CSV table of C-alpha atoms and ligand atoms in Angstrom, one decimal:
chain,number,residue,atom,x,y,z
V,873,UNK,CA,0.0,0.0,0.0
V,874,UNK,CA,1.3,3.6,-0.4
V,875,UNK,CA,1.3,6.4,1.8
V,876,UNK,CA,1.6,10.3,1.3
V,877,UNK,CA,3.0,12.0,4.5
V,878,UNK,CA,3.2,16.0,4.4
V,879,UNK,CA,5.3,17.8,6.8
V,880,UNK,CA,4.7,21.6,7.1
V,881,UNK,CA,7.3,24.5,7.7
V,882,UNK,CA,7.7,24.4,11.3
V,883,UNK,CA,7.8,20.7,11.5
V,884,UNK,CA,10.6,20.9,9.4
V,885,UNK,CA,12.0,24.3,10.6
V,886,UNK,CA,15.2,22.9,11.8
V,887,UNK,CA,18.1,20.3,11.5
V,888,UNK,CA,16.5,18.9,14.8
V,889,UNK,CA,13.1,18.9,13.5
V,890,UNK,CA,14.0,17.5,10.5
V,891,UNK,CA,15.9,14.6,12.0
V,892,UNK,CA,12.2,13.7,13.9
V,893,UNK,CA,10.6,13.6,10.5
V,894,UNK,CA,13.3,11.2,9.4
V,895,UNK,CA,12.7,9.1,12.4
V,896,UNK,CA,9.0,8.9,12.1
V,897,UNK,CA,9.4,8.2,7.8
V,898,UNK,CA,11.7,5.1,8.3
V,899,UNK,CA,10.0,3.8,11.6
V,900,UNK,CA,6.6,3.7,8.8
V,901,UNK,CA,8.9,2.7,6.1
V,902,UNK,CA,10.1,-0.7,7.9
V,903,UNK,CA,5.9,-1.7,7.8
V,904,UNK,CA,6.5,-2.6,4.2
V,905,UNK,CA,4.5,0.8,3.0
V,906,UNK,CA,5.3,2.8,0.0
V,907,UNK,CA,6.0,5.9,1.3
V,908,UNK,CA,6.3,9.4,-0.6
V,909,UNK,CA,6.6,12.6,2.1
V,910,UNK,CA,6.2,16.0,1.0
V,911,UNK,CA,7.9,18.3,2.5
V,912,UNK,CA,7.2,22.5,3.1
V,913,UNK,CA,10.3,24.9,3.1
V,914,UNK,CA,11.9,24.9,6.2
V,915,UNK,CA,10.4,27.9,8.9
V,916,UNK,CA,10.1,30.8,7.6
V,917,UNK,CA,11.8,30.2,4.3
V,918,UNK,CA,9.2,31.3,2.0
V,919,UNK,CA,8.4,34.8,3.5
V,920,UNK,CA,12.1,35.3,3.4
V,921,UNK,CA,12.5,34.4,0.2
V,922,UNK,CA,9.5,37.0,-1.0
V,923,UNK,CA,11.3,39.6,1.5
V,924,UNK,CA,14.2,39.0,-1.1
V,925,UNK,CA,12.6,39.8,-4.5
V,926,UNK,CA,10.8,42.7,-3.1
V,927,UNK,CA,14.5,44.3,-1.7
V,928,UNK,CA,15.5,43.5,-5.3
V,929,UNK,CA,12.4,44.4,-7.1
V,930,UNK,CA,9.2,45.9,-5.0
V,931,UNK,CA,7.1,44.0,-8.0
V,932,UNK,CA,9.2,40.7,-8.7
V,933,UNK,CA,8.3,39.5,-12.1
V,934,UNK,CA,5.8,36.1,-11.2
V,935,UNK,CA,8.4,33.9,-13.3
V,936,UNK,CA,11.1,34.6,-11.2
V,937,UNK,CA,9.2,35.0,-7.8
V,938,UNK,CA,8.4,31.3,-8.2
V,939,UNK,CA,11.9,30.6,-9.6
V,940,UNK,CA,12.8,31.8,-6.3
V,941,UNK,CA,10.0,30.3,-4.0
V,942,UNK,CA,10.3,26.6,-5.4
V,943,UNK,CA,14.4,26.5,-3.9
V,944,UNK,CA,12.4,26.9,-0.8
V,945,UNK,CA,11.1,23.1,-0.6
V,946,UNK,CA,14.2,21.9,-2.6
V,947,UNK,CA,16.3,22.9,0.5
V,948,UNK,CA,14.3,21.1,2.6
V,949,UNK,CA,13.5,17.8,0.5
V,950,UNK,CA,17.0,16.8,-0.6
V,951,UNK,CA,17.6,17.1,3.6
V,952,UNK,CA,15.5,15.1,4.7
V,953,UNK,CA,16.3,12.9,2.1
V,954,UNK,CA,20.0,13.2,3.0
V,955,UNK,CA,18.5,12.6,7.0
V,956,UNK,CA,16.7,9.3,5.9
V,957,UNK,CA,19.9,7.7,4.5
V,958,UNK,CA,21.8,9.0,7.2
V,959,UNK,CA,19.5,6.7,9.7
V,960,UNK,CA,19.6,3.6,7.0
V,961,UNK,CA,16.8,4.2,4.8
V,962,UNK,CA,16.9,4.4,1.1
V,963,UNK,CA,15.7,7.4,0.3
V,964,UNK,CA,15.9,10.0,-2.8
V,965,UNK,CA,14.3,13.6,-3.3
V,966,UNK,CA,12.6,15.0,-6.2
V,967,UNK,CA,11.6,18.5,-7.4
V,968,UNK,CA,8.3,18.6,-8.2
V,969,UNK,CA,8.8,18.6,-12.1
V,970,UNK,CA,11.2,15.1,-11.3
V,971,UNK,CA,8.1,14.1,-9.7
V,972,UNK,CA,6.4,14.4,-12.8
V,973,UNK,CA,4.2,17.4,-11.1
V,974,UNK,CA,2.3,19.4,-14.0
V,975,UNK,CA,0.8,22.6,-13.5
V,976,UNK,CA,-0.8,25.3,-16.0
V,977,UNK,CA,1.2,28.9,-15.9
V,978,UNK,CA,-0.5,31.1,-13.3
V,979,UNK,CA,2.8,31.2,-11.8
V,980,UNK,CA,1.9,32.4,-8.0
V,981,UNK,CA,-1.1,30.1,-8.1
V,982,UNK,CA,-0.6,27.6,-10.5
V,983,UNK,CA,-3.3,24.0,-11.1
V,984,UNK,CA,-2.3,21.1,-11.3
V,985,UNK,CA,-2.7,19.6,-14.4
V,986,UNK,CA,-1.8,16.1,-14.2
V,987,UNK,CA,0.9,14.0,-12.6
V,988,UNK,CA,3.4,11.8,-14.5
V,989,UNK,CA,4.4,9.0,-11.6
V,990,UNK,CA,6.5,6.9,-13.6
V,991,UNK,CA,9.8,8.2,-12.0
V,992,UNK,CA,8.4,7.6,-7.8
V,993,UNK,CA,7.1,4.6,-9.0
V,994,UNK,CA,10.3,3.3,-10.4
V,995,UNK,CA,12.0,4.7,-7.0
V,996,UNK,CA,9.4,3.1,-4.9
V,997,UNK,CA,10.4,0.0,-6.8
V,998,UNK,CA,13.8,0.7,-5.6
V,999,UNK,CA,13.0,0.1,-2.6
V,1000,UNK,CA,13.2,4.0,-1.6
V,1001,UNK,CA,11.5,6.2,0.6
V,1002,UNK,CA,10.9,9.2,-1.9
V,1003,UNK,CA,10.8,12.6,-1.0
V,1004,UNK,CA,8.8,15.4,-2.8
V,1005,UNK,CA,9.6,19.4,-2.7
V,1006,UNK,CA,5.7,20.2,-2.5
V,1007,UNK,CA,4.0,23.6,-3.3
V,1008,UNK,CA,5.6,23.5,-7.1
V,1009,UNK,CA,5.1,22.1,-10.5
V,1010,UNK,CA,6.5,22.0,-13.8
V,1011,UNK,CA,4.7,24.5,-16.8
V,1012,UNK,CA,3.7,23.0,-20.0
V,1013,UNK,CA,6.8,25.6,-20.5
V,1014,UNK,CA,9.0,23.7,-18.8
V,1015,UNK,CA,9.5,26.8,-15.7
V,1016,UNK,CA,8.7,26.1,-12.2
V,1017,UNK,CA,5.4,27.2,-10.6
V,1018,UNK,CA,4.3,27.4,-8.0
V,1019,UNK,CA,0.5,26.7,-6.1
V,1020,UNK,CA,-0.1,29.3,-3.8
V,1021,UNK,CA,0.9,29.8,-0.2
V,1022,UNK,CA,0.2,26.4,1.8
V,1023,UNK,CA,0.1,24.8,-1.3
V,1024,UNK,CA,2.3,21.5,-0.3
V,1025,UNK,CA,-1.1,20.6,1.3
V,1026,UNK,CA,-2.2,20.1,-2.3
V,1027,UNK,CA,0.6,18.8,-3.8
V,1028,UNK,CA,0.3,16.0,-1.2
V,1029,UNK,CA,-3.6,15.2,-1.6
V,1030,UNK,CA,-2.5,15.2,-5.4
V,1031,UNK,CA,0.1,12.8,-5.2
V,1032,UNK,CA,-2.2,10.7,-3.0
V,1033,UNK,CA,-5.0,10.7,-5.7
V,1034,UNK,CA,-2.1,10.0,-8.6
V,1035,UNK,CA,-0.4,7.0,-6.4
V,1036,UNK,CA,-4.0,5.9,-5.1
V,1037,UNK,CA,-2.9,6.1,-1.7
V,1038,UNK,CA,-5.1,4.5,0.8
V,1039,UNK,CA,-5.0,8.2,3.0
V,1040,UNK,CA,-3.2,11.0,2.5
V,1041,UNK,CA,-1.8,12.3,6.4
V,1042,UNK,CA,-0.6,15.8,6.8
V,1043,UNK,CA,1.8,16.7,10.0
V,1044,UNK,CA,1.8,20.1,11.6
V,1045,UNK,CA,2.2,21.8,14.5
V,1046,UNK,CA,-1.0,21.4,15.9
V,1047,UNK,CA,-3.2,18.2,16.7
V,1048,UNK,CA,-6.0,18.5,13.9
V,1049,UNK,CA,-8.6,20.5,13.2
V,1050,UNK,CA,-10.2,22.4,15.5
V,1051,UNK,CA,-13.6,24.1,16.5
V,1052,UNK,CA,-11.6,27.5,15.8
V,1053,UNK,CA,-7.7,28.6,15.1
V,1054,UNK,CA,-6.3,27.4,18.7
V,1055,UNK,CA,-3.9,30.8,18.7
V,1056,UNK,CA,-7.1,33.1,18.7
V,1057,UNK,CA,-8.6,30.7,21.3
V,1058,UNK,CA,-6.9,27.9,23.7
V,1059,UNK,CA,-10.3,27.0,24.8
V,1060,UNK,CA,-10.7,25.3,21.4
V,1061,UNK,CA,-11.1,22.0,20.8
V,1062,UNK,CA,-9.7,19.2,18.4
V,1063,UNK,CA,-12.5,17.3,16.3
V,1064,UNK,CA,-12.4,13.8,15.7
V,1065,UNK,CA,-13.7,13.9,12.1
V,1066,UNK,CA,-15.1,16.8,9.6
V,1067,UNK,CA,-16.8,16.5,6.6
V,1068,UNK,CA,-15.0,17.8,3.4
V,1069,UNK,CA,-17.6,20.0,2.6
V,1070,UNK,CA,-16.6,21.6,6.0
V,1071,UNK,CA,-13.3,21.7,5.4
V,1072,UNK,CA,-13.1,23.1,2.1
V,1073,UNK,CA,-15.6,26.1,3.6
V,1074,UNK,CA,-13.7,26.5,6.7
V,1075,UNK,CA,-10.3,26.7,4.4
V,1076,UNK,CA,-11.6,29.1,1.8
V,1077,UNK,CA,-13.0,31.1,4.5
V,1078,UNK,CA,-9.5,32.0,5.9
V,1079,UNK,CA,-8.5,28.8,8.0
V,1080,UNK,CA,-4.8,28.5,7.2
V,1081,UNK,CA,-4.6,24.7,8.5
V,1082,UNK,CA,-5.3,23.8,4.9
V,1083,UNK,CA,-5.1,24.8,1.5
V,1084,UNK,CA,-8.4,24.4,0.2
V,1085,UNK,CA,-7.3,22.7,-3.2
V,1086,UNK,CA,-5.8,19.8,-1.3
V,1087,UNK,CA,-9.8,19.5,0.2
V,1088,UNK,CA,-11.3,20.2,-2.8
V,1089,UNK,CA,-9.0,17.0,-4.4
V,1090,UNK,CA,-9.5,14.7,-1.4
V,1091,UNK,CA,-13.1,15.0,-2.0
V,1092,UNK,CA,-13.0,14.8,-5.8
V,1093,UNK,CA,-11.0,11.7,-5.7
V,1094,UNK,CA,-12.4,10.5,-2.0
V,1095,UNK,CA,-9.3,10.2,-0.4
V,1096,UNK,CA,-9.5,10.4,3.4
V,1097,UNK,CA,-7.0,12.9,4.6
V,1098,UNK,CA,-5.8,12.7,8.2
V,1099,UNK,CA,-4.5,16.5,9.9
V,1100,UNK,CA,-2.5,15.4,13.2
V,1101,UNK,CA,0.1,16.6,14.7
V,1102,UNK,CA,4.4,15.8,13.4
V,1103,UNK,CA,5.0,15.4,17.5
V,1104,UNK,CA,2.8,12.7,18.0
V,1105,UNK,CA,2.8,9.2,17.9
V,1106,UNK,CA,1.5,7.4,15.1
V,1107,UNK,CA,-1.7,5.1,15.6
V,1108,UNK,CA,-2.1,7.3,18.4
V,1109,UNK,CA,-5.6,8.0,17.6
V,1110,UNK,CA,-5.1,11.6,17.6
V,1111,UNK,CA,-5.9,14.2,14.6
V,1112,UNK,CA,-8.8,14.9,12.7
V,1113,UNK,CA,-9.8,12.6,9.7
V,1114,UNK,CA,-11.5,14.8,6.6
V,1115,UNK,CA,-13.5,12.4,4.8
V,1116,UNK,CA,-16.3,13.0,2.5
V,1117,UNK,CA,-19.0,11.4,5.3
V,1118,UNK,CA,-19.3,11.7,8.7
V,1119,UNK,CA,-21.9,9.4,10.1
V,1120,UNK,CA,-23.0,10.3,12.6
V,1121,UNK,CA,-25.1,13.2,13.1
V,1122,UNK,CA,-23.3,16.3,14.6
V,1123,UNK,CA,-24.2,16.7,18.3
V,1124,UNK,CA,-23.0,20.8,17.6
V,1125,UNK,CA,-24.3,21.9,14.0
V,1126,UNK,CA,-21.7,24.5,14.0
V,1127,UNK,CA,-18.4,22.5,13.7
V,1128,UNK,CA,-16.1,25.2,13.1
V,1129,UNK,CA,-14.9,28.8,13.2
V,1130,UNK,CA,-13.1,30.8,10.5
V,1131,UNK,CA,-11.1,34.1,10.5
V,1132,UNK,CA,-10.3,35.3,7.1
V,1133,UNK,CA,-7.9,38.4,7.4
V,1134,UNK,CA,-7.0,38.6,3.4
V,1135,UNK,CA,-10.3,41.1,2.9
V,1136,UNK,CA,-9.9,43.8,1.0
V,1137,UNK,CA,-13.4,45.4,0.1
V,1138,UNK,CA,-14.4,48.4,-2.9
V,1139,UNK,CA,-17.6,50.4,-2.8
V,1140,UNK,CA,-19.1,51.7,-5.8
V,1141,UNK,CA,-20.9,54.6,-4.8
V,1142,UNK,CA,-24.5,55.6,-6.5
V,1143,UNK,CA,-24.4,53.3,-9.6
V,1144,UNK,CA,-27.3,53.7,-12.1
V,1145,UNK,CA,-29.2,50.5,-11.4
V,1146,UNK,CA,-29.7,49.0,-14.8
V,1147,UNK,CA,-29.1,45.9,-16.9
V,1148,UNK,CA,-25.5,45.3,-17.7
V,1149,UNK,CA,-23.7,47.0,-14.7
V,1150,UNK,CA,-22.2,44.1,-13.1
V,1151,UNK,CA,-21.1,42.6,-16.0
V,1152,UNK,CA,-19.4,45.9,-17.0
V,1153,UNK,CA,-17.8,45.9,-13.5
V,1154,UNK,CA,-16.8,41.7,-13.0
V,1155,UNK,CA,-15.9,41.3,-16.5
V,1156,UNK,CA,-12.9,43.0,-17.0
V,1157,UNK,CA,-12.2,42.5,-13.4
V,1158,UNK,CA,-12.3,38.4,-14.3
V,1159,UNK,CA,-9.8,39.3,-17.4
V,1160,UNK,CA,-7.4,40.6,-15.1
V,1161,UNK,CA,-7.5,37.1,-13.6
V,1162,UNK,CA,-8.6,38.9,-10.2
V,1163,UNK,CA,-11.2,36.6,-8.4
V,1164,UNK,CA,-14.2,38.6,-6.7
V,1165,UNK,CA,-15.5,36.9,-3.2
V,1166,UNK,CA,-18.5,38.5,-1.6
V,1167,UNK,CA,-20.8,40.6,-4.1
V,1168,UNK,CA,-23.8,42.6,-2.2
V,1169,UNK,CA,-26.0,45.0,-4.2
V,1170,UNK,CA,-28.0,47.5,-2.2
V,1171,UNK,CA,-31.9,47.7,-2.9
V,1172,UNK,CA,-31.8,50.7,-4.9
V,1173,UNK,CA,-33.4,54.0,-4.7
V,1174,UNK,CA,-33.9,56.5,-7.0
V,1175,UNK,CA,-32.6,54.4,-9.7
V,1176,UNK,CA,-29.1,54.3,-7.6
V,1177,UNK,CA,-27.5,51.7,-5.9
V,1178,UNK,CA,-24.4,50.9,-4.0
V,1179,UNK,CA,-22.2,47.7,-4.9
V,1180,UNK,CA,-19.9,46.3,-2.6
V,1181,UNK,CA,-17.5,43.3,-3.5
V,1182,UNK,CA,-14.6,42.4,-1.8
V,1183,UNK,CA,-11.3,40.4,-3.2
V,1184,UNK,CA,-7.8,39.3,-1.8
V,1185,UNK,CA,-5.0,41.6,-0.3
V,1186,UNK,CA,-2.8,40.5,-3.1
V,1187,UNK,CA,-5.1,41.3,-6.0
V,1188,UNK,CA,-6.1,44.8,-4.2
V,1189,UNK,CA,-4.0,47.4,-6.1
V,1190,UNK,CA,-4.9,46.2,-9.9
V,1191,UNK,CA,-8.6,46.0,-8.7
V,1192,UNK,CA,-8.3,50.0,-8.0
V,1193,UNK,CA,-6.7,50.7,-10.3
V,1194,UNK,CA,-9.5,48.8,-12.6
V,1195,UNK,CA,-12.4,50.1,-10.3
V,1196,UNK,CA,-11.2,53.3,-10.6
V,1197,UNK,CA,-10.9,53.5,-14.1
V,1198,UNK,CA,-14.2,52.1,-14.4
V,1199,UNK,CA,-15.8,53.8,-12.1
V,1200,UNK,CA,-16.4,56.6,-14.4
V,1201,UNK,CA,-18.0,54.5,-17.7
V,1202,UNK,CA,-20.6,53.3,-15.0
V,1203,UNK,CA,-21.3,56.5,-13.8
V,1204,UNK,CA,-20.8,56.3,-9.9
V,1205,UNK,CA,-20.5,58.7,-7.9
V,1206,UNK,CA,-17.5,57.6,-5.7
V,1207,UNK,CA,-15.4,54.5,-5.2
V,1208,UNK,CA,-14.3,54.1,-1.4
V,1209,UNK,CA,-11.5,51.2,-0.8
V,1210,UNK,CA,-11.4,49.6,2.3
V,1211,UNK,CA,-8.7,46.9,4.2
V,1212,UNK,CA,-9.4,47.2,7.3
V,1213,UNK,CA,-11.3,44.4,7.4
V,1214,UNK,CA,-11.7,40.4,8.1
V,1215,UNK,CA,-14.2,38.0,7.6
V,1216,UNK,CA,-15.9,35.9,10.7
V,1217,UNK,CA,-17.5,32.8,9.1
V,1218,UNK,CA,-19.8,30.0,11.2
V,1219,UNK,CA,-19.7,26.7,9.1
V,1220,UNK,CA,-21.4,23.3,9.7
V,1221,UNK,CA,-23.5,21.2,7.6
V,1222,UNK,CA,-26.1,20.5,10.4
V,1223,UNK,CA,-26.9,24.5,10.4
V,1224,UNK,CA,-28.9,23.6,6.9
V,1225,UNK,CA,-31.5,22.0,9.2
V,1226,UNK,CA,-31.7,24.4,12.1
V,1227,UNK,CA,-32.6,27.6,12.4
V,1228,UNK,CA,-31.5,30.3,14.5
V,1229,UNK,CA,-28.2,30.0,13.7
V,1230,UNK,CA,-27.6,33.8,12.4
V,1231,UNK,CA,-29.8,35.1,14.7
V,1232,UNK,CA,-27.2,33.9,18.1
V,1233,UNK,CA,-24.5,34.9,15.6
V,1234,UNK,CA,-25.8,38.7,15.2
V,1235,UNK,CA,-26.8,39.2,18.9
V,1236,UNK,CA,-23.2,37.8,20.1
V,1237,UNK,CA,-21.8,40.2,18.4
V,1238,UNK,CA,-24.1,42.6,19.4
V,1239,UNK,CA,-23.5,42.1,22.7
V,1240,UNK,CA,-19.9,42.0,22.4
V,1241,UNK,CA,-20.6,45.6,20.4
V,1242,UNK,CA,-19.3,44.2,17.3
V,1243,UNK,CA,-20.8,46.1,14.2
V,1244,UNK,CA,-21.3,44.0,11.1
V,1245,UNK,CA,-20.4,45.6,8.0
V,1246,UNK,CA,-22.1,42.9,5.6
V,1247,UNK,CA,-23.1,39.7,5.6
V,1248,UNK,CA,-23.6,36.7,3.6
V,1249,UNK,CA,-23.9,32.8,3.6
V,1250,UNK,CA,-23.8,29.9,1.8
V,1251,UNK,CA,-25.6,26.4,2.3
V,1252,UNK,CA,-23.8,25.4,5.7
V,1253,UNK,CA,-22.0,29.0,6.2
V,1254,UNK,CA,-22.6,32.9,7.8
V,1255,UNK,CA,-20.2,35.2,7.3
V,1256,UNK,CA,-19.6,38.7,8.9
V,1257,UNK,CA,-17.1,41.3,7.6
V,1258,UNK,CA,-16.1,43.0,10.7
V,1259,UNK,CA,-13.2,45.5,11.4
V,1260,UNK,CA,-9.8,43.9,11.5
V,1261,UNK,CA,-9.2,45.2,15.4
V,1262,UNK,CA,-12.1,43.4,16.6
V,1263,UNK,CA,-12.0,40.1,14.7
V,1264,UNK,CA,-10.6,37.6,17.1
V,1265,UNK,CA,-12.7,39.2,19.9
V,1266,UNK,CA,-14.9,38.3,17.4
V,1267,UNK,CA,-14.0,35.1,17.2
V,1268,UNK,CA,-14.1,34.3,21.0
V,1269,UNK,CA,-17.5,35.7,21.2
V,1270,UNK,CA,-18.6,33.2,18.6
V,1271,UNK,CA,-16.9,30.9,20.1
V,1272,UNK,CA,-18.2,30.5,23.6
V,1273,UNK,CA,-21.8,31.5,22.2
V,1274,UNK,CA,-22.4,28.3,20.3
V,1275,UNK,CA,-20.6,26.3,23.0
V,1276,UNK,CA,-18.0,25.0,21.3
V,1277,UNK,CA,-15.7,24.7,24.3
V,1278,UNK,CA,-18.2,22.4,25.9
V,1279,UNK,CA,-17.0,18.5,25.6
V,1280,UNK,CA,-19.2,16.5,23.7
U,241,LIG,P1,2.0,23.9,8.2
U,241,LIG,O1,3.3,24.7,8.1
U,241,LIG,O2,2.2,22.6,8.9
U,241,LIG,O3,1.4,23.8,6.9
U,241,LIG,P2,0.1,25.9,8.9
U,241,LIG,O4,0.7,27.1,9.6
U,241,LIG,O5,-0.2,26.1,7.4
U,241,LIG,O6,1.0,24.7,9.1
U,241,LIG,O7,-1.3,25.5,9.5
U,241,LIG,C1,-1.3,25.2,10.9
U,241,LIG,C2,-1.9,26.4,11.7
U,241,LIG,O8,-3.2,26.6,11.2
U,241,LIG,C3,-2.0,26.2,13.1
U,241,LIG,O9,-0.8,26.5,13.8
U,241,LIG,C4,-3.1,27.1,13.5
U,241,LIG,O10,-2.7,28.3,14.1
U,241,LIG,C5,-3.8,27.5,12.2
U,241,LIG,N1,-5.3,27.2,12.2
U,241,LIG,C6,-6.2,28.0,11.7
U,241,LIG,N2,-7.4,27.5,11.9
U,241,LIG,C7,-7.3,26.3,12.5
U,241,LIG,C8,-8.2,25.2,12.9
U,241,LIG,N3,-9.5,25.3,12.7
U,241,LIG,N4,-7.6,24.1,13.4
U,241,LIG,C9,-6.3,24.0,13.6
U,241,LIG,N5,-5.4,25.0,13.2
U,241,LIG,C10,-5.9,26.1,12.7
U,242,LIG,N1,6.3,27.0,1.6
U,242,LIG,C1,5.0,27.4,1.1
U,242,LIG,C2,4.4,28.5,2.0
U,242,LIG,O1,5.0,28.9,3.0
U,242,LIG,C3,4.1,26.3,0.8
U,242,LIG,C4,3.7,25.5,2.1
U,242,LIG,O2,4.3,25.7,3.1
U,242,LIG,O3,2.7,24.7,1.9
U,242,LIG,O4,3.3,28.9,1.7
U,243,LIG,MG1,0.1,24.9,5.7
């Protein structure tokens, strides 16, 4: 059977740390399993690296940002590989284009396209333990991309779907999943199990624990993915298991809490309110490759209306400067930016069947004299944009409102 490990930065943040990893991969690699381990850069390695290119270059061309960013996991892949033979295990480490990782060219956040696994499975045959820099991929132009920050999540569910792994575990520095980030609030508490339509929601909605792609693939290809913790023991028991069913019916319909702080919001002042406006505004918006999140349209008056929509930190400047240029041909009256702002999101599948839900959310932050700035919700999610200074209070409100502390 084959396995897909994937240790994050911190886990792997130093020659010590490393070393563990190596310990843990060849204590599983005795069991007789095939094992590929993606690995993260090392620490902080990444956010050095941008701090690099923008000394150099305040806006890095994307080619060689990634150029840059993929020597990252390289560092830290032919280590541990170096670790593992060190202790007695065969073991070899591959780039993600030696991998046979394929990606499309949206370098900075870059799909993967397919996987080529002729070369780990020839290793595996080998008899080695193979070791894969994750977060990066090979161009159909042969450069190096990369997928987004906390991308060697995906790269791992990937590889698991490629090399039909039986489950797909990713190691970090904290034991699972929990009911909300456990550095806003200790009082929060590991789940057993989460379904991966709760996942993916809780990870596009801002929890960093995983990248929602690797989510998105584990519940395409129904891959059971395991979130524990690289200190703890394996067969333990402990860590959360993503899978695309939990049985049981949940005892809290609100599983989880998510603080999104990558909000950046634009206000269209007074825009005449007829056919074609949006499309006029999100079209060219979409050309620029700039993906819009929350869209709210005010009832109008007069024939006016305000649109609000809000979009990524990293994609804020180009959408003023579109909005702005726009903002004139639809005839608003003002555009007002804002970044000040995060998004507080309440997800949980059983919320479909309950009601209530929004109206403990609004009075909790009422109480807490929390204004809203907008809302919206999906299916088995209610978000609030709140100000950034008042999120994680937020949070803990939330938090101790719908009992999440409580054992179960
Ligand atoms: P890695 O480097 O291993 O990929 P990350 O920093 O990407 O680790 O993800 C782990 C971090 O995610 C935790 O340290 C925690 O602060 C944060 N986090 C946010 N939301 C959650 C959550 N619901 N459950 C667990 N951790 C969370
Ligand atoms: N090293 C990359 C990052 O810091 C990818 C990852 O860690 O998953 O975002
Ligand atoms: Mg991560």
């Amino acid at each position: 059977m084959t396995v897909v490990q994937k240790y994050g930065g911190t886990s792997v943040g130093s020659v010590e740390r490393l070393r563990n990893v190596a310990r843990r991969v060849a204590a599983r690699a005795v069991d007789g399993e095939q094992i590929a381990v993606v690995v993260s850069a090392m620490g902080k390695t990444t956010d050095e690296l941008l701090t690099l290119a923008r000394e150099v270059n305040p806006r890095p061309p994307r080619r060689e940002t990634d150029l840059l960013m993929a020597t990252g996991e390289m560092v830290s892949s032919a280590l541990l590989a170096m670790a593992l033979v060190e202790m007695g295990c065969p073991a070899v480490a591959l780039t993600g284009a030696q991998a046979g990782v394929f990606t499309d060219n949206t370098f900075g956040r870059a799909r993967i396209r397919g996987i080529d696994t002729w070369r780990i499975e020839e290793e595996f045959a080998e008899g080695h333990v193979v070791v894969v820099a994750g977060f990066q991929g090979q161009s159909p132009q042969g450069d190096y991309a990369t997928l987004g920050r906390g991308g060697s999540d995906t790269s791992a569910v990937a590889l698991g779907a490629a090399l039909k792994a039986r489950q797909v575990e990713i190691y970090t520095d904290v034991q699972g999943i929990y009911t909300t980030d456990p550095r806003i609030e200790p009082q929060a508490r590991c789940l057993r199990d989460i379904a991966s339509e709760e996942m993916l929601e809780a990870a596009q909605q801002g929890a960093g624990v995983m990248h929602p792609r690797a989510v998105e693939l584990g519940l395409l290809y129904d891959i059971p993915i395991l979130v524990a913790s690289s200190q703890a023991e394996f067969g333990s028991g402990g860590g959360t298991l993503i899978r695309g069913k939990v049985h049981m019916e949940p005892e809290n319909r609100v599983r989880t809490i998510a603080l999104d702080r990558d909000v950046a919001s634009v206000t269209l002042r007074n825009v005449p309110d007829r056919p074609g406006i949006a499309s006029q505004l999100f079209g060219p918006l979409a050309d620029a490759g700039i993906s819009v999140d929350t869209i709210v349209q005010n009832a109008s008056e007069l024939q006016l209306t305000d649109l609000t929509f809000t979009v990524t930190k990293d994609d804020w400047e180009r959408t003023q400067e579109i909005s702005k240029s726009l903002s004139a041909e639809l005839g608003a009256a003002n555009v007002l930016f804002d970044h000040d702002l995060v998004k507080v999101s309440l997800i949980g599948t059983g919320m479909q069947s309950g009601p209530g839900y929004a109206a403990t959310m609004f009075r909790s932050l009422s109480d807490a004299g929390i204004n809203i700035e907008l809302i919206t919700t999906s299916e088995i999610r209610i978000t609030c944009l709140v100000r950034a200074d008042r999120g994680e209070e937020a949070v803990r409100a939330l938090h101790s409102a719908f009992q999440l502390d409580e054992d179960i």
